[in-house]
Tab-separated table of C-alpha atoms and ligand atoms in Angstrom:
chain	number	residue	atom	x	y	z
J	10	MET	CA	129.680	93.827	128.465
J	11	ALA	CA	130.552	90.610	130.325
J	12	VAL	CA	128.723	87.448	129.270
J	13	ASP	CA	128.488	84.112	131.051
J	14	THR	CA	130.965	81.679	129.562
J	15	VAL	CA	129.996	78.008	129.714
J	16	THR	CA	132.362	75.160	128.913
J	17	LEU	CA	130.641	71.987	127.721
J	18	PRO	CA	132.103	68.570	126.874
J	19	ALA	CA	131.865	68.449	123.076
J	20	ASP	CA	129.090	65.865	122.790
J	21	GLU	CA	126.264	65.874	120.253
J	22	ALA	CA	124.019	68.193	122.290
J	23	ALA	CA	126.822	70.689	122.883
J	24	ILE	CA	127.723	70.731	119.199
J	25	ALA	CA	124.067	71.360	118.324
J	26	GLU	CA	124.040	74.246	120.814
J	27	ALA	CA	127.250	75.624	119.286
J	28	ALA	CA	125.723	75.433	115.797
J	29	ARG	CA	122.631	77.260	117.044
J	30	ARG	CA	124.806	80.039	118.429
J	31	ILE	CA	126.821	80.238	115.184
J	32	GLY	CA	123.519	80.598	113.303
J	33	ALA	CA	122.575	83.444	115.634
J	34	GLY	CA	125.797	85.310	114.762
J	35	GLU	CA	127.766	84.457	117.915
J	36	CYS	CA	131.300	83.142	118.042
J	37	VAL	CA	132.136	79.881	119.778
J	38	ALA	CA	135.469	78.337	120.859
J	39	VAL	CA	136.126	74.949	119.324
J	40	PRO	CA	139.065	72.511	119.371
J	41	THR	CA	140.980	71.843	116.164
J	42	GLU	CA	143.986	69.579	115.648
J	43	THR	CA	146.304	72.630	115.781
J	44	VAL	CA	144.981	74.929	118.528
J	45	TYR	CA	141.543	75.972	119.820
J	46	GLY	CA	139.802	78.307	117.367
J	47	LEU	CA	137.243	81.067	117.872
J	48	ALA	CA	134.707	80.272	115.154
J	49	ALA	CA	131.994	82.395	113.549
J	50	ASP	CA	129.869	82.216	110.385
J	51	ALA	CA	132.259	83.454	107.659
J	52	THR	CA	129.317	84.648	105.538
J	53	ASN	CA	128.075	87.003	108.287
J	54	GLY	CA	130.187	90.160	108.612
J	55	GLU	CA	128.804	91.121	112.020
J	56	ALA	CA	129.520	87.632	113.377
J	57	VAL	CA	133.106	87.972	112.123
J	58	ALA	CA	133.355	91.434	113.728
J	59	ARG	CA	132.456	89.805	117.060
J	60	ILE	CA	135.578	87.599	116.772
J	61	TYR	CA	137.677	90.768	116.742
J	62	GLU	CA	135.633	92.248	119.553
J	63	ALA	CA	136.145	89.159	121.761
J	64	LYS	CA	139.868	88.918	121.014
J	65	ALA	CA	140.303	92.700	121.371
J	66	ARG	CA	142.638	92.600	118.380
J	67	PRO	CA	144.092	96.042	117.729
J	68	GLY	CA	143.651	95.639	113.961
J	69	PHE	CA	142.118	93.459	111.271
J	70	ASN	CA	144.154	90.547	109.836
J	71	PRO	CA	142.751	88.189	107.242
J	72	LEU	CA	141.340	85.067	108.929
J	73	ILE	CA	141.502	81.413	107.951
J	74	VAL	CA	138.185	79.977	106.739
J	75	HIS	CA	137.459	76.371	107.694
J	76	VAL	CA	135.366	74.261	105.313
J	77	PRO	CA	134.225	70.622	105.469
J	78	ASP	CA	135.703	69.428	102.166
J	79	ILE	CA	137.526	70.278	98.931
J	80	GLU	CA	134.260	70.704	96.998
J	81	THR	CA	133.184	73.502	99.336
J	82	ALA	CA	136.658	75.055	99.090
J	83	LYS	CA	136.349	75.121	95.298
J	84	ARG	CA	133.131	77.128	95.499
J	85	ILE	CA	135.044	79.773	97.478
J	86	ALA	CA	138.473	79.897	95.818
J	87	GLY	CA	140.302	79.057	92.599
J	88	PHE	CA	142.695	76.110	92.498
J	89	LYS	CA	145.334	75.089	89.984
J	90	SER	CA	146.775	71.607	89.584
J	91	GLU	CA	149.528	72.116	92.194
J	92	THR	CA	147.261	73.507	94.912
J	93	ASP	CA	144.694	70.840	94.091
J	94	ARG	CA	147.397	68.216	94.620
J	95	LEU	CA	148.272	69.734	98.028
J	96	ALA	CA	144.620	69.788	99.051
J	97	GLN	CA	144.042	66.184	97.938
J	98	ARG	CA	147.094	65.014	99.856
J	99	TYR	CA	146.910	67.042	103.107
J	100	TRP	CA	143.220	67.787	103.713
J	101	PRO	CA	141.750	67.181	106.192
J	102	GLY	CA	144.792	68.420	108.111
J	103	PRO	CA	146.957	71.306	109.320
J	104	LEU	CA	147.605	72.927	105.932
J	105	THR	CA	146.159	76.318	104.955
J	106	LEU	CA	146.171	77.461	101.327
J	107	VAL	CA	145.964	81.162	100.382
J	108	LEU	CA	144.124	81.172	97.054
J	109	PRO	CA	142.407	83.545	94.605
J	110	HIS	CA	139.029	84.414	96.134
J	111	ARG	CA	135.940	83.947	93.935
J	112	ASP	CA	133.677	87.009	93.726
J	113	ASP	CA	130.517	85.005	94.324
J	114	SER	CA	131.774	83.071	97.369
J	115	GLY	CA	129.417	84.756	99.837
J	116	ILE	CA	132.294	85.221	102.327
J	117	ALA	CA	132.129	88.516	104.285
J	118	SER	CA	134.790	91.038	103.224
J	119	LEU	CA	135.972	91.464	106.831
J	120	VAL	CA	137.231	87.841	106.699
J	121	THR	CA	139.820	88.635	104.021
J	122	ALA	CA	140.364	92.206	105.294
J	123	GLY	CA	139.494	93.388	101.804
J	124	LEU	CA	142.133	91.286	99.987
J	125	ASN	CA	141.306	89.356	96.818
J	126	THR	CA	142.895	86.193	98.200
J	127	ILE	CA	141.462	83.887	100.870
J	128	ALA	CA	143.049	81.457	103.332
J	129	LEU	CA	141.239	78.069	103.407
J	130	ARG	CA	141.660	74.866	105.356
J	131	VAL	CA	139.784	71.588	105.815
J	132	PRO	CA	140.354	70.671	109.484
J	133	ALA	CA	140.740	67.103	110.738
J	134	HIS	CA	139.546	67.405	114.350
J	135	PRO	CA	136.261	65.482	114.801
J	136	VAL	CA	134.673	68.226	116.922
J	137	MET	CA	135.460	70.992	114.414
J	138	ARG	CA	134.259	68.728	111.586
J	139	ALA	CA	131.006	67.999	113.437
J	140	LEU	CA	130.478	71.717	114.059
J	141	LEU	CA	131.060	72.526	110.367
J	142	GLU	CA	128.447	69.954	109.430
J	143	ALA	CA	125.921	71.083	112.040
J	144	ALA	CA	126.386	74.794	111.292
J	145	GLY	CA	126.268	74.289	107.519
J	146	VAL	CA	128.362	77.405	106.806
J	147	PRO	CA	132.099	78.027	106.370
J	148	LEU	CA	133.648	79.056	109.695
J	149	ALA	CA	136.198	81.844	110.094
J	150	ALA	CA	138.374	80.894	113.057
J	151	PRO	CA	141.577	82.457	114.365
J	152	SER	CA	143.133	81.146	117.568
J	153	ALA	CA	140.832	81.452	120.598
J	154	ASN	CA	142.978	83.734	122.729
J	155	ALA	CA	142.999	87.407	123.566
J	156	SER	CA	145.272	89.384	121.282
J	157	GLY	CA	148.942	89.071	122.231
J	158	ARG	CA	148.461	85.950	124.396
J	159	ILE	CA	149.759	82.501	123.444
J	160	SER	CA	147.588	80.157	121.437
J	161	PRO	CA	145.314	77.896	123.520
J	162	THR	CA	145.571	74.130	123.329
J	163	ARG	CA	143.042	73.338	126.102
J	164	ALA	CA	139.547	74.529	126.963
J	165	ASP	CA	140.781	76.034	130.247
J	166	HIS	CA	143.361	78.115	128.339
J	167	VAL	CA	140.481	79.569	126.340
J	168	ALA	CA	138.457	80.217	129.490
J	169	ALA	CA	141.407	82.000	131.133
J	170	SER	CA	141.854	84.247	128.103
J	171	LEU	CA	138.302	84.813	126.803
J	172	GLY	CA	136.103	84.061	129.835
J	173	GLY	CA	133.400	86.748	130.058
J	174	LYS	CA	133.845	87.596	126.350
J	175	ILE	CA	132.300	84.541	124.655
J	176	GLY	CA	129.273	82.420	125.486
J	177	LEU	CA	130.423	78.867	124.784
J	178	ILE	CA	133.613	76.814	124.804
J	179	LEU	CA	133.425	73.275	123.402
J	180	ASP	CA	135.820	71.098	125.405
J	181	GLY	CA	137.353	68.420	123.214
J	182	GLY	CA	140.438	67.773	125.336
J	183	ALA	CA	143.957	68.917	124.482
J	184	SER	CA	144.730	69.875	120.878
J	185	GLU	CA	147.285	67.346	119.691
J	186	GLY	CA	149.281	69.604	117.446
J	187	GLY	CA	149.664	72.773	119.440
J	188	ILE	CA	151.278	74.454	116.439
J	189	GLU	CA	149.335	76.579	113.966
J	190	SER	CA	148.772	75.250	110.454
J	191	THR	CA	151.377	75.543	107.722
J	192	ILE	CA	150.354	78.306	105.287
J	193	ILE	CA	151.224	78.049	101.576
J	194	SER	CA	150.321	80.539	98.862
J	195	HIS	CA	148.861	79.905	95.397
J	196	ASP	CA	152.368	80.397	93.968
J	197	LEU	CA	153.739	77.742	96.350
J	198	ARG	CA	155.569	80.019	98.779
J	199	LEU	CA	155.743	79.147	102.475
J	200	LEU	CA	153.889	81.964	104.260
J	201	ARG	CA	154.030	80.385	107.714
J	202	PRO	CA	155.982	77.283	108.797
J	203	GLY	CA	153.950	74.622	110.582
J	204	PRO	CA	153.372	70.914	111.050
J	205	ILE	CA	153.551	70.077	107.322
J	206	THR	CA	157.087	70.942	106.221
J	207	PRO	CA	158.397	71.775	102.728
J	208	SER	CA	160.755	68.766	102.832
J	209	ARG	CA	157.856	66.437	103.594
J	210	ILE	CA	155.801	68.025	100.800
J	211	LYS	CA	158.733	67.562	98.404
J	212	GLN	CA	159.024	63.900	99.360
J	213	GLU	CA	155.336	63.118	99.217
J	214	THR	CA	154.192	65.171	96.234
J	215	GLY	CA	157.335	66.225	94.363
J	216	LEU	CA	156.255	69.874	94.709
J	217	THR	CA	158.872	72.471	95.632
J	218	ILE	CA	157.689	74.988	98.216
J	219	THR	CA	159.733	78.189	98.119
J	220	GLN	CA	160.998	79.405	101.466
J	221	ALA	CA	162.054	82.940	102.270
J	222	GLN	CA	165.805	83.540	101.953
J	223	GLY	CA	167.887	81.995	104.734
J	224	GLY	CA	164.880	79.921	105.747
J	225	ALA	CA	163.473	82.924	107.624
J	226	VAL	CA	159.770	83.558	107.336
J	227	GLU	CA	158.279	86.991	107.812
J	228	ALA	CA	156.147	87.591	110.900
J	229	PRO	CA	152.585	86.421	110.212
J	230	GLY	CA	151.049	89.864	110.580
J	231	GLN	CA	153.249	91.195	107.784
J	232	LEU	CA	152.489	88.445	105.331
J	233	ALA	CA	149.390	89.815	103.778
J	234	SER	CA	149.974	92.947	101.777
J	235	HIS	CA	147.229	94.841	103.552
J	236	TYR	CA	144.414	96.188	101.453
J	237	ALA	CA	144.195	99.966	101.225
J	238	PRO	CA	142.312	101.984	98.602
J	239	ALA	CA	144.464	103.594	95.892
J	240	LYS	CA	143.057	107.079	96.564
J	241	PRO	CA	143.973	109.715	99.151
J	242	LEU	CA	141.949	109.317	102.307
J	243	ARG	CA	141.122	112.029	104.880
J	244	LEU	CA	140.133	111.072	108.432
J	245	GLU	CA	137.823	112.728	110.995
J	246	ALA	CA	135.746	114.389	108.260
J	247	MET	CA	132.520	116.078	109.395
J	248	ALA	CA	131.459	116.884	105.800
J	249	ALA	CA	132.674	116.135	102.273
J	250	GLU	CA	134.891	118.658	100.537
J	251	ALA	CA	134.756	119.081	96.756
J	252	SER	CA	135.643	115.856	94.898
J	253	GLU	CA	135.475	113.683	98.026
J	254	TRP	CA	133.431	110.509	98.533
J	255	LEU	CA	132.416	110.614	102.188
J	256	ILE	CA	132.045	107.442	104.224
J	257	GLY	CA	129.769	108.363	107.104
J	258	PHE	CA	129.293	107.031	110.613
J	259	GLY	CA	126.488	107.804	113.065
J	260	PRO	CA	125.274	111.394	112.629
J	261	VAL	CA	127.668	112.110	109.729
J	262	GLU	CA	125.644	110.772	106.805
J	263	GLY	CA	128.013	110.719	103.844
J	264	ASP	CA	127.566	109.045	100.456
J	265	ALA	CA	127.391	105.719	102.271
J	266	SER	CA	127.679	104.897	105.951
J	267	LEU	CA	129.659	102.436	108.049
J	268	SER	CA	126.686	102.420	110.419
J	269	ARG	CA	123.908	104.995	110.577
J	270	SER	CA	123.083	104.011	114.143
J	271	GLY	CA	126.727	104.321	115.201
J	272	ASP	CA	127.057	100.583	115.911
J	273	LEU	CA	130.737	99.535	115.884
J	274	VAL	CA	130.020	95.855	115.113
J	275	GLU	CA	128.036	96.895	112.039
J	276	ALA	CA	130.754	99.415	111.110
J	277	ALA	CA	133.508	96.768	111.305
J	278	ALA	CA	131.428	94.392	109.182
J	279	ASN	CA	130.948	97.120	106.544
J	280	LEU	CA	134.440	98.635	106.588
J	281	PHE	CA	136.085	96.928	103.606
J	282	ALA	CA	132.972	96.980	101.417
J	283	ARG	CA	132.648	100.747	102.021
J	284	LEU	CA	136.332	101.318	101.195
J	285	HIS	CA	136.078	99.303	97.957
J	286	GLU	CA	132.924	101.208	97.001
J	287	ALA	CA	134.664	104.549	97.664
J	288	GLU	CA	137.647	103.475	95.605
J	289	ALA	CA	135.362	102.507	92.715
J	290	SER	CA	133.422	105.800	92.800
J	291	ASP	CA	134.024	108.561	90.237
J	292	ARG	CA	135.451	110.904	92.907
J	293	PRO	CA	139.244	111.143	93.278
J	294	ARG	CA	139.361	111.428	97.077
J	295	ILE	CA	137.891	109.638	100.050
J	296	ALA	CA	136.946	111.110	103.424
J	297	VAL	CA	135.799	109.182	106.495
J	298	ALA	CA	133.737	110.452	109.420
J	299	PRO	CA	135.155	110.159	112.953
J	300	VAL	CA	134.773	106.733	114.563
J	301	PRO	CA	135.119	106.498	118.364
J	302	ASP	CA	138.315	104.765	119.484
J	303	THR	CA	136.575	102.428	121.961
J	304	GLY	CA	136.143	98.652	121.556
J	305	LEU	CA	136.114	97.634	117.900
J	306	GLY	CA	136.580	101.311	116.996
J	307	ALA	CA	140.298	100.972	117.773
J	308	ALA	CA	140.700	98.251	115.120
J	309	ILE	CA	138.636	100.264	112.630
J	310	ASN	CA	140.739	103.383	113.245
J	311	ASP	CA	143.974	101.377	112.998
J	312	ARG	CA	142.976	100.227	109.534
J	313	LEU	CA	141.748	103.677	108.478
J	314	ARG	CA	145.029	105.294	109.607
J	315	ARG	CA	147.027	102.757	107.574
J	316	ALA	CA	144.815	103.441	104.574
J	317	ALA	CA	145.365	107.190	105.011
J	318	ALA	CA	149.153	106.972	105.426
J	319	PRO	CA	151.039	108.204	102.350
J	320	ARG	CA	152.529	105.333	100.351
L	26	LIG	P1	145.458	82.596	112.484
L	26	LIG	O1	144.060	82.481	111.977
L	26	LIG	O2	145.569	83.400	113.751
L	26	LIG	O3	146.139	81.261	112.559
L	26	LIG	O4	146.278	83.448	111.415
L	26	LIG	C1	145.904	83.506	110.080
L	26	LIG	C2	147.147	83.655	109.265
L	26	LIG	O5	146.817	83.520	107.890
L	26	LIG	C3	147.800	85.016	109.417
L	26	LIG	O6	149.195	84.835	109.476
L	26	LIG	C4	147.405	85.731	108.133
L	26	LIG	O7	148.321	86.737	107.780
L	26	LIG	C5	147.343	84.588	107.137
L	26	LIG	N1	146.409	84.881	106.039
L	26	LIG	C6	145.082	84.740	106.067
L	26	LIG	N2	144.523	85.137	104.901
L	26	LIG	C7	145.534	85.542	104.126
L	26	LIG	C8	145.596	86.085	102.823
L	26	LIG	N3	144.496	86.287	102.093
L	26	LIG	N4	146.809	86.395	102.335
L	26	LIG	C9	147.932	86.186	103.071
L	26	LIG	N5	147.927	85.692	104.317
L	26	LIG	C10	146.747	85.366	104.842
L	27	LIG	MG1	146.778	83.543	116.832
């Protein structure tokens, strides 16, 4: 499924082309002040699924959503006075806040991997800001590298890692920062260290950011308590047994389906909504039809196996 990857200097025409592709549900590589990001329309679940497909990530992690300004952020998440103070002081810039997610935000559930919190940032890089304006939607954007490879700070790093997987790379020169954004939670804990340090925040705002004991921070992938439904879940189900809500795929119909046509992009986009729906149903157990382990199917199965593991 190789595609032609073009790298364009990030001028006005290239940004317009990138926005057109975002509108069509593609993902596009774009420079930010931290590292290059792989951006897609955060309100379009299938577009977000294509980020995972391009990166070949073995599982789903919640993604950071980039917005143009604080007003847009407030339509998506809840703030309190302390997080508002952080946003006022450090946005635009390399600070991500993990906040309570509003139900009516319009953000696809794959972005938050089913969690009820959302990671938001207002980026400072002029190219990313221009793309946000031209696209007119919030952009989900993890680092633009294949899973397990180091984060890219130049367009040619992106090309080396994702060439043949994505259609367009906007070249805006080297990312100045090179270090991923600092992540702080709603309760002012440091979730990931980064360019904006707790001591600087203390000095500039008076706010105390709590660090993990001994200054150690957990590995990023373990930060989010991963969403899993609070009901037993059976995998590889060809039919529902008594008292089961069956999530179908392809020929296995079920009470609801990840994708009737057996499309893995559609299935990834629907995964968390289907799990929430199953959890909310009046049946005490959940069963899920087999999903092939190829491409995005591997990430879907990874998440389903975690959800099925006894806790
Ligand atoms: P990246 O986009 O690759 O820079 O990584 C995003 C980081 O944000 C990961 O470390 C995630 O675990 C973290 N993250 C995103 N959303 C949430 C959330 N809702 N709760 C906790 N951590 C989050
Ligand atoms: Mg990364």
